Amino acid sequence: EQHYGKDVAIIILTPPPVVHSQRLEYQVKRYGAEKATGKLERNLTLSGQYADAAQSIGEKCGKPVVHLWRKMQEENPNNTWESFFYDGLHFTKSGNDFVADAILACIAENYPTLHVEPCPHTEQWANSSSTCQGFSQDGPWHDEIDHQQPETAFP
């Protein structure tokens, strides 16, 4: 905290799991069957060890941890979590959505003043009806700006 201040909200994200079959398929696709080594440069066991180490650091520092490696597998049994990746390592849209939801849940639980409540009418996060206790409004909302005379919105 001496380097970043005690008011900075930190969340530690662990590495996600790795899908072996997708990584090996990616090697062939990327380098060709002749040059693909057939050896994993990353694997599920090692990524799990890194995830546990990140969890340990979070606990030691008193910071919340989103344990993606465990969370993805526990909440999506029977290897359905594999659909979160397109090459065994990088996220698909559903994988990104899963991570975003996990981070937002962590913020709501651990830093509630930074949790953004979406607009009750549109369910959007970034319009004049969304709210967040931790942020102050420093300028006008977009719907308060006259597009023909925008300078009048900034006295």
Coordinates of N, CA and C in Angstrom, one line a residue:
E1 N 0.8 -1.2 0.0 CA 0.0 0.0 0.0 C 0.9 1.3 0.0
Q2 N 2.1 1.2 0.5 CA 2.9 2.3 0.5 C 3.3 2.8 -0.9
H3 N 3.2 1.9 -1.9 CA 3.5 2.3 -3.3 C 2.3 2.8 -4.1
Y4 N 1.1 2.4 -3.7 CA -0.1 2.8 -4.4 C -1.2 3.5 -3.6
G5 N -1.0 3.6 -2.3 CA -2.0 4.2 -1.5 C -3.1 3.3 -0.9
K6 N -3.6 3.6 0.2 CA -4.5 2.7 0.8 C -5.9 2.8 0.2
D7 N -6.2 3.8 -0.6 CA -7.5 4.0 -1.2 C -7.7 3.3 -2.5
V8 N -6.6 2.6 -3.0 CA -6.7 2.0 -4.3 C -7.3 0.6 -4.1
A9 N -8.3 0.3 -4.9 CA -9.0 -1.0 -4.8 C -8.3 -2.0 -5.7
I10 N -7.8 -3.0 -5.1 CA -7.0 -4.1 -5.9 C -7.8 -5.4 -5.8
I11 N -7.9 -6.0 -7.0 CA -8.4 -7.4 -7.0 C -7.4 -8.2 -7.8
I12 N -7.1 -9.4 -7.2 CA -6.1 -10.3 -7.8 C -6.9 -11.3 -8.6
L13 N -6.5 -11.5 -9.9 CA -7.1 -12.5 -10.8 C -6.1 -13.6 -11.0
T14 N -6.6 -14.8 -10.7 CA -5.7 -15.9 -11.0 C -5.7 -16.3 -12.5
P15 N -4.7 -17.0 -12.9 CA -4.8 -17.5 -14.3 C -6.0 -18.4 -14.4
P16 N -6.6 -18.5 -15.6 CA -7.7 -19.5 -15.8 C -7.1 -20.9 -16.1
P17 N -8.0 -21.8 -16.2 CA -7.5 -23.2 -16.6 C -7.0 -23.2 -18.1
V18 N -6.4 -24.2 -18.5 CA -5.9 -24.4 -19.8 C -6.5 -25.6 -20.4
V19 N -7.0 -25.6 -21.7 CA -7.6 -26.7 -22.4 C -6.5 -27.4 -23.2
H20 N -6.1 -28.5 -22.8 CA -4.9 -29.2 -23.5 C -5.2 -29.5 -25.0
S21 N -6.4 -30.1 -25.2 CA -6.7 -30.4 -26.6 C -6.7 -29.2 -27.6
Q22 N -7.2 -28.1 -27.1 CA -7.3 -26.9 -27.9 C -5.9 -26.3 -28.1
R23 N -5.0 -26.4 -27.1 CA -3.6 -25.9 -27.3 C -2.9 -26.7 -28.3
L24 N -3.1 -28.0 -28.3 CA -2.4 -28.9 -29.2 C -2.9 -28.7 -30.7
E25 N -4.2 -28.5 -30.8 CA -4.8 -28.2 -32.1 C -4.3 -26.8 -32.6
Y26 N -4.1 -25.9 -31.7 CA -3.6 -24.6 -32.1 C -2.2 -24.7 -32.6
Q27 N -1.4 -25.5 -32.0 CA 0.0 -25.7 -32.5 C 0.0 -26.1 -33.9
V28 N -0.8 -27.1 -34.2 CA -0.9 -27.6 -35.6 C -1.4 -26.5 -36.6
K29 N -2.4 -25.8 -36.1 CA -3.0 -24.8 -37.0 C -2.0 -23.7 -37.2
R30 N -1.2 -23.3 -36.2 CA -0.3 -22.2 -36.2 C 1.0 -22.5 -37.0
Y31 N 1.6 -23.7 -36.6 CA 2.9 -24.1 -37.1 C 2.9 -25.2 -38.2
G32 N 1.8 -25.8 -38.4 CA 1.7 -26.9 -39.3 C 2.1 -28.2 -38.6
A33 N 1.6 -29.3 -39.1 CA 1.7 -30.6 -38.5 C 3.2 -31.0 -38.4
E34 N 4.0 -30.6 -39.3 CA 5.4 -31.0 -39.3 C 6.2 -30.3 -38.2
K35 N 5.8 -29.0 -37.9 CA 6.6 -28.2 -36.9 C 6.0 -28.2 -35.5
A36 N 4.7 -28.7 -35.4 CA 4.1 -28.7 -34.1 C 4.8 -29.7 -33.2
T37 N 5.2 -29.3 -32.0 CA 5.9 -30.2 -31.2 C 5.1 -31.3 -30.5
G38 N 3.8 -31.0 -30.3 CA 2.9 -31.9 -29.6 C 3.1 -31.8 -28.1
K39 N 3.9 -30.9 -27.7 CA 4.2 -30.7 -26.2 C 3.5 -29.4 -25.8
L40 N 2.8 -29.4 -24.7 CA 2.1 -28.3 -24.2 C 3.1 -27.3 -23.6
E41 N 3.0 -26.0 -24.0 CA 3.8 -24.9 -23.4 C 3.1 -24.4 -22.1
R42 N 1.9 -24.7 -22.0 CA 1.1 -24.4 -20.7 C 0.2 -25.7 -20.5
N43 N 0.0 -25.9 -19.2 CA -0.9 -27.0 -18.9 C -1.8 -26.7 -17.7
L44 N -2.8 -27.6 -17.5 CA -3.8 -27.4 -16.5 C -3.2 -27.4 -15.1
T45 N -2.3 -28.4 -14.8 CA -1.7 -28.5 -13.5 C -0.8 -27.3 -13.2
L46 N 0.0 -26.9 -14.1 CA 0.9 -25.7 -13.8 C 0.0 -24.4 -13.6
S47 N -1.0 -24.2 -14.5 CA -1.8 -23.0 -14.3 C -2.6 -23.1 -13.0
G48 N -2.9 -24.3 -12.5 CA -3.5 -24.4 -11.2 C -2.6 -24.0 -10.1
Q49 N -1.3 -24.4 -10.2 CA -0.3 -24.0 -9.2 C -0.1 -22.5 -9.2
Y50 N -0.1 -21.9 -10.4 CA 0.0 -20.4 -10.4 C -1.2 -19.8 -9.8
A51 N -2.4 -20.3 -10.1 CA -3.6 -19.8 -9.5 C -3.6 -19.9 -8.0
D52 N -3.2 -21.0 -7.4 CA -3.1 -21.1 -6.0 C -2.1 -20.2 -5.4
A53 N -1.0 -20.0 -6.1 CA 0.0 -19.0 -5.6 C -0.5 -17.6 -5.6
A54 N -1.3 -17.2 -6.6 CA -2.0 -15.9 -6.6 C -3.0 -15.8 -5.5
Q55 N -3.7 -16.9 -5.2 CA -4.6 -16.9 -4.1 C -3.9 -16.7 -2.8
S56 N -2.8 -17.3 -2.6 CA -2.0 -17.2 -1.4 C -1.5 -15.7 -1.2
I57 N -1.1 -15.1 -2.3 CA -0.6 -13.7 -2.2 C -1.8 -12.8 -1.8
G58 N -2.9 -13.0 -2.4 CA -4.1 -12.2 -2.1 C -4.4 -12.3 -0.6
E59 N -4.4 -13.5 -0.1 CA -4.7 -13.7 1.3 C -3.6 -13.1 2.2
K60 N -2.4 -13.2 1.8 CA -1.3 -12.6 2.6 C -1.4 -11.0 2.6
C61 N -1.8 -10.5 1.5 CA -2.0 -9.0 1.4 C -3.3 -8.5 1.8
G62 N -4.2 -9.4 2.1 CA -5.6 -9.0 2.4 C -6.4 -8.4 1.3
K63 N -6.1 -8.9 0.1 CA -6.9 -8.4 -1.1 C -7.8 -9.5 -1.6
P64 N -8.9 -9.1 -2.2 CA -9.8 -10.1 -2.7 C -9.2 -10.8 -4.0
V65 N -9.6 -12.0 -4.1 CA -9.1 -12.8 -5.2 C -10.2 -13.4 -6.0
V66 N -10.2 -13.3 -7.3 CA -11.1 -14.0 -8.2 C -10.3 -15.2 -8.7
H67 N -10.6 -16.4 -8.2 CA -9.8 -17.6 -8.5 C -10.5 -18.2 -9.8
L68 N -10.1 -17.7 -11.0 CA -10.7 -18.1 -12.2 C -10.5 -19.6 -12.5
W69 N -9.3 -20.1 -12.2 CA -9.0 -21.4 -12.4 C -10.0 -22.4 -11.8
R70 N -10.3 -22.1 -10.5 CA -11.2 -23.0 -9.8 C -12.7 -22.6 -10.2
K71 N -13.0 -21.3 -10.2 CA -14.4 -20.9 -10.4 C -14.9 -21.4 -11.8
M72 N -14.1 -21.3 -12.8 CA -14.6 -21.7 -14.1 C -14.9 -23.2 -14.1
Q73 N -14.1 -24.0 -13.5 CA -14.3 -25.4 -13.5 C -15.4 -25.9 -12.6
E74 N -15.5 -25.3 -11.4 CA -16.5 -25.6 -10.4 C -17.9 -25.2 -10.9
E75 N -18.0 -24.1 -11.5 CA -19.3 -23.6 -11.9 C -19.8 -24.1 -13.3
N76 N -18.9 -24.8 -14.0 CA -19.2 -25.3 -15.3 C -18.6 -26.7 -15.4
P77 N -19.3 -27.7 -14.7 CA -18.7 -29.1 -14.7 C -18.8 -29.8 -16.0
N78 N -18.2 -31.0 -16.0 CA -18.2 -31.8 -17.2 C -17.5 -31.2 -18.4
N79 N -16.5 -30.4 -18.1 CA -15.7 -29.7 -19.1 C -16.4 -28.7 -20.0
T80 N -17.6 -28.3 -19.5 CA -18.3 -27.3 -20.3 C -17.6 -25.9 -20.3
W81 N -16.7 -25.8 -19.3 CA -15.9 -24.5 -19.2 C -14.9 -24.4 -20.4
E82 N -14.6 -25.5 -21.1 CA -13.7 -25.4 -22.2 C -14.3 -24.5 -23.3
S83 N -15.6 -24.3 -23.4 CA -16.1 -23.4 -24.4 C -15.8 -21.9 -24.1
F84 N -15.2 -21.7 -23.0 CA -14.7 -20.3 -22.7 C -13.5 -19.9 -23.4
F85 N -12.9 -20.9 -24.1 CA -11.6 -20.6 -24.8 C -11.7 -21.0 -26.3
Y86 N -10.9 -20.3 -27.1 CA -11.0 -20.6 -28.5 C -9.7 -21.3 -29.0
D87 N -8.6 -21.2 -28.2 CA -7.4 -21.9 -28.5 C -6.8 -22.6 -27.2
G88 N -7.6 -22.8 -26.2 CA -7.2 -23.4 -25.0 C -6.6 -22.4 -24.0
L89 N -6.4 -21.2 -24.4 CA -5.7 -20.2 -23.6 C -6.5 -18.8 -23.6
H90 N -6.9 -18.4 -24.7 CA -7.5 -17.1 -24.9 C -9.1 -17.2 -24.9
F91 N -9.7 -16.2 -24.3 CA -11.2 -16.3 -24.1 C -12.0 -16.1 -25.4
T92 N -13.1 -16.8 -25.4 CA -14.2 -16.5 -26.4 C -15.0 -15.4 -25.7
K93 N -16.1 -15.0 -26.4 CA -17.0 -14.0 -25.9 C -17.6 -14.5 -24.6
S94 N -18.0 -15.8 -24.5 CA -18.6 -16.3 -23.3 C -17.6 -16.4 -22.2
G95 N -16.3 -16.6 -22.5 CA -15.3 -16.6 -21.5 C -15.0 -15.2 -21.0
N96 N -15.0 -14.2 -21.9 CA -14.9 -12.8 -21.4 C -16.1 -12.4 -20.6
D97 N -17.3 -12.8 -20.9 CA -18.4 -12.5 -20.1 C -18.3 -13.2 -18.7
F98 N -17.9 -14.4 -18.7 CA -17.7 -15.1 -17.4 C -16.7 -14.3 -16.5
V99 N -15.6 -13.9 -17.1 CA -14.6 -13.2 -16.3 C -15.2 -11.8 -15.8
A100 N -15.8 -11.1 -16.7 CA -16.4 -9.8 -16.4 C -17.4 -10.0 -15.2
D101 N -18.3 -11.0 -15.3 CA -19.3 -11.2 -14.3 C -18.6 -11.5 -12.9
A102 N -17.5 -12.3 -13.0 CA -16.8 -12.6 -11.8 C -16.1 -11.4 -11.1
I103 N -15.6 -10.5 -12.0 CA -14.9 -9.3 -11.5 C -16.0 -8.4 -10.9
L104 N -17.1 -8.2 -11.6 CA -18.2 -7.3 -11.1 C -18.7 -7.8 -9.8
A105 N -18.9 -9.1 -9.6 CA -19.4 -9.7 -8.4 C -18.4 -9.5 -7.3
C106 N -17.1 -9.6 -7.6 CA -16.0 -9.3 -6.6 C -16.0 -7.8 -6.2
I107 N -16.2 -6.9 -7.1 CA -16.3 -5.5 -6.8 C -17.5 -5.2 -5.9
A108 N -18.7 -5.8 -6.2 CA -19.9 -5.6 -5.4 C -19.7 -6.1 -4.0
E109 N -19.0 -7.2 -3.9 CA -18.8 -7.8 -2.5 C -17.8 -7.1 -1.7
N110 N -16.6 -6.7 -2.4 CA -15.5 -6.2 -1.6 C -15.3 -4.7 -1.7
Y111 N -15.8 -4.1 -2.7 CA -15.7 -2.6 -2.8 C -17.1 -2.1 -3.2
P112 N -18.1 -2.2 -2.3 CA -19.5 -1.9 -2.7 C -19.6 -0.4 -3.2
T113 N -18.8 0.5 -2.7 CA -18.9 1.9 -3.1 C -18.5 2.1 -4.6
L114 N -17.8 1.1 -5.1 CA -17.4 1.2 -6.5 C -18.3 0.4 -7.5
H115 N -19.2 -0.3 -6.9 CA -20.2 -1.0 -7.7 C -21.1 -0.1 -8.4
V116 N -21.3 -0.2 -9.7 CA -22.1 0.6 -10.5 C -23.5 -0.1 -10.6
E117 N -24.5 0.7 -10.3 CA -25.9 0.2 -10.4 C -26.4 0.7 -11.8
P118 N -26.8 -0.2 -12.7 CA -27.2 0.2 -14.0 C -28.5 1.0 -13.9
C119 N -28.8 1.7 -15.0 CA -30.0 2.4 -15.1 C -31.2 1.5 -15.0
P120 N -32.2 1.9 -14.1 CA -33.3 1.0 -13.9 C -34.2 0.8 -15.1
H121 N -34.1 1.8 -16.1 CA -35.0 1.7 -17.2 C -34.3 1.0 -18.4
T122 N -33.0 1.2 -18.6 CA -32.4 0.6 -19.8 C -31.4 -0.5 -19.4
E123 N -31.1 -0.6 -18.1 CA -30.1 -1.6 -17.6 C -28.7 -1.4 -18.2
Q124 N -28.5 -0.2 -18.7 CA -27.1 0.2 -19.2 C -26.3 0.7 -18.0
W125 N -25.0 0.6 -18.1 CA -24.1 1.0 -17.1 C -23.6 2.4 -17.2
A126 N -23.7 3.0 -18.3 CA -23.0 4.3 -18.5 C -23.9 5.4 -19.0
N127 N -25.1 5.6 -18.4 CA -25.9 6.7 -18.8 C -26.3 7.5 -17.5
S128 N -27.1 8.5 -17.7 CA -27.4 9.4 -16.6 C -28.2 8.8 -15.5
S129 N -28.7 7.6 -15.6 CA -29.5 7.0 -14.6 C -28.7 5.9 -13.9
S130 N -27.5 5.6 -14.3 CA -26.7 4.6 -13.6 C -26.0 5.4 -12.5
T131 N -25.7 4.7 -11.4 CA -25.2 5.3 -10.2 C -24.0 4.5 -9.6
C132 N -23.1 5.2 -8.9 CA -22.0 4.6 -8.2 C -21.7 5.6 -7.1
Q133 N -21.7 5.1 -5.8 CA -21.4 5.9 -4.7 C -20.0 6.4 -4.7
G134 N -19.1 5.6 -5.2 CA -17.6 6.0 -5.2 C -17.1 7.0 -6.2
F135 N -18.0 7.4 -7.1 CA -17.6 8.3 -8.1 C -18.4 9.6 -8.0
S136 N -17.8 10.7 -8.2 CA -18.5 11.9 -8.3 C -18.7 12.3 -9.7
Q137 N -19.8 13.1 -10.0 CA -20.0 13.6 -11.3 C -19.3 14.9 -11.5
D138 N -18.3 14.9 -12.4 CA -17.5 16.1 -12.6 C -17.9 16.9 -13.8
G139 N -18.8 16.4 -14.6 CA -19.2 17.1 -15.8 C -20.7 16.8 -16.0
P140 N -21.2 17.3 -17.1 CA -22.6 17.1 -17.4 C -22.8 15.7 -18.0
W141 N -24.0 15.2 -17.9 CA -24.4 14.0 -18.5 C -24.6 14.2 -20.0
H142 N -24.4 13.2 -20.8 CA -24.4 13.4 -22.3 C -25.8 14.0 -22.7
D143 N -26.8 13.6 -22.0 CA -28.2 14.2 -22.4 C -28.4 15.6 -21.9
E144 N -27.5 16.1 -21.2 CA -27.6 17.5 -20.8 C -26.7 18.5 -21.7
I145 N -26.1 17.9 -22.7 CA -25.2 18.7 -23.6 C -26.0 19.1 -24.8
D146 N -26.0 20.4 -25.1 CA -26.6 20.8 -26.4 C -25.6 20.6 -27.5
H147 N -26.0 19.7 -28.4 CA -25.0 19.3 -29.5 C -24.7 20.5 -30.4
Q148 N -25.5 21.5 -30.4 CA -25.2 22.7 -31.3 C -24.4 23.7 -30.5
Q149 N -24.4 23.7 -29.2 CA -23.6 24.6 -28.4 C -23.0 23.8 -27.2
P150 N -22.1 22.8 -27.5 CA -21.6 22.0 -26.4 C -20.8 22.8 -25.4
E151 N -20.2 23.9 -25.8 CA -19.3 24.6 -24.8 C -20.2 25.2 -23.7
T152 N -21.5 25.4 -23.9 CA -22.3 25.9 -22.8 C -22.5 24.9 -21.6
A153 N -22.2 23.7 -21.9 CA -22.3 22.7 -20.8 C -21.1 22.6 -19.9
F154 N -20.0 23.3 -20.3 CA -18.8 23.4 -19.5 C -18.4 24.8 -19.1
P155 N -19.1 25.3 -18.1 CA -18.8 26.7 -17.8 C -17.4 26.9 -17.3

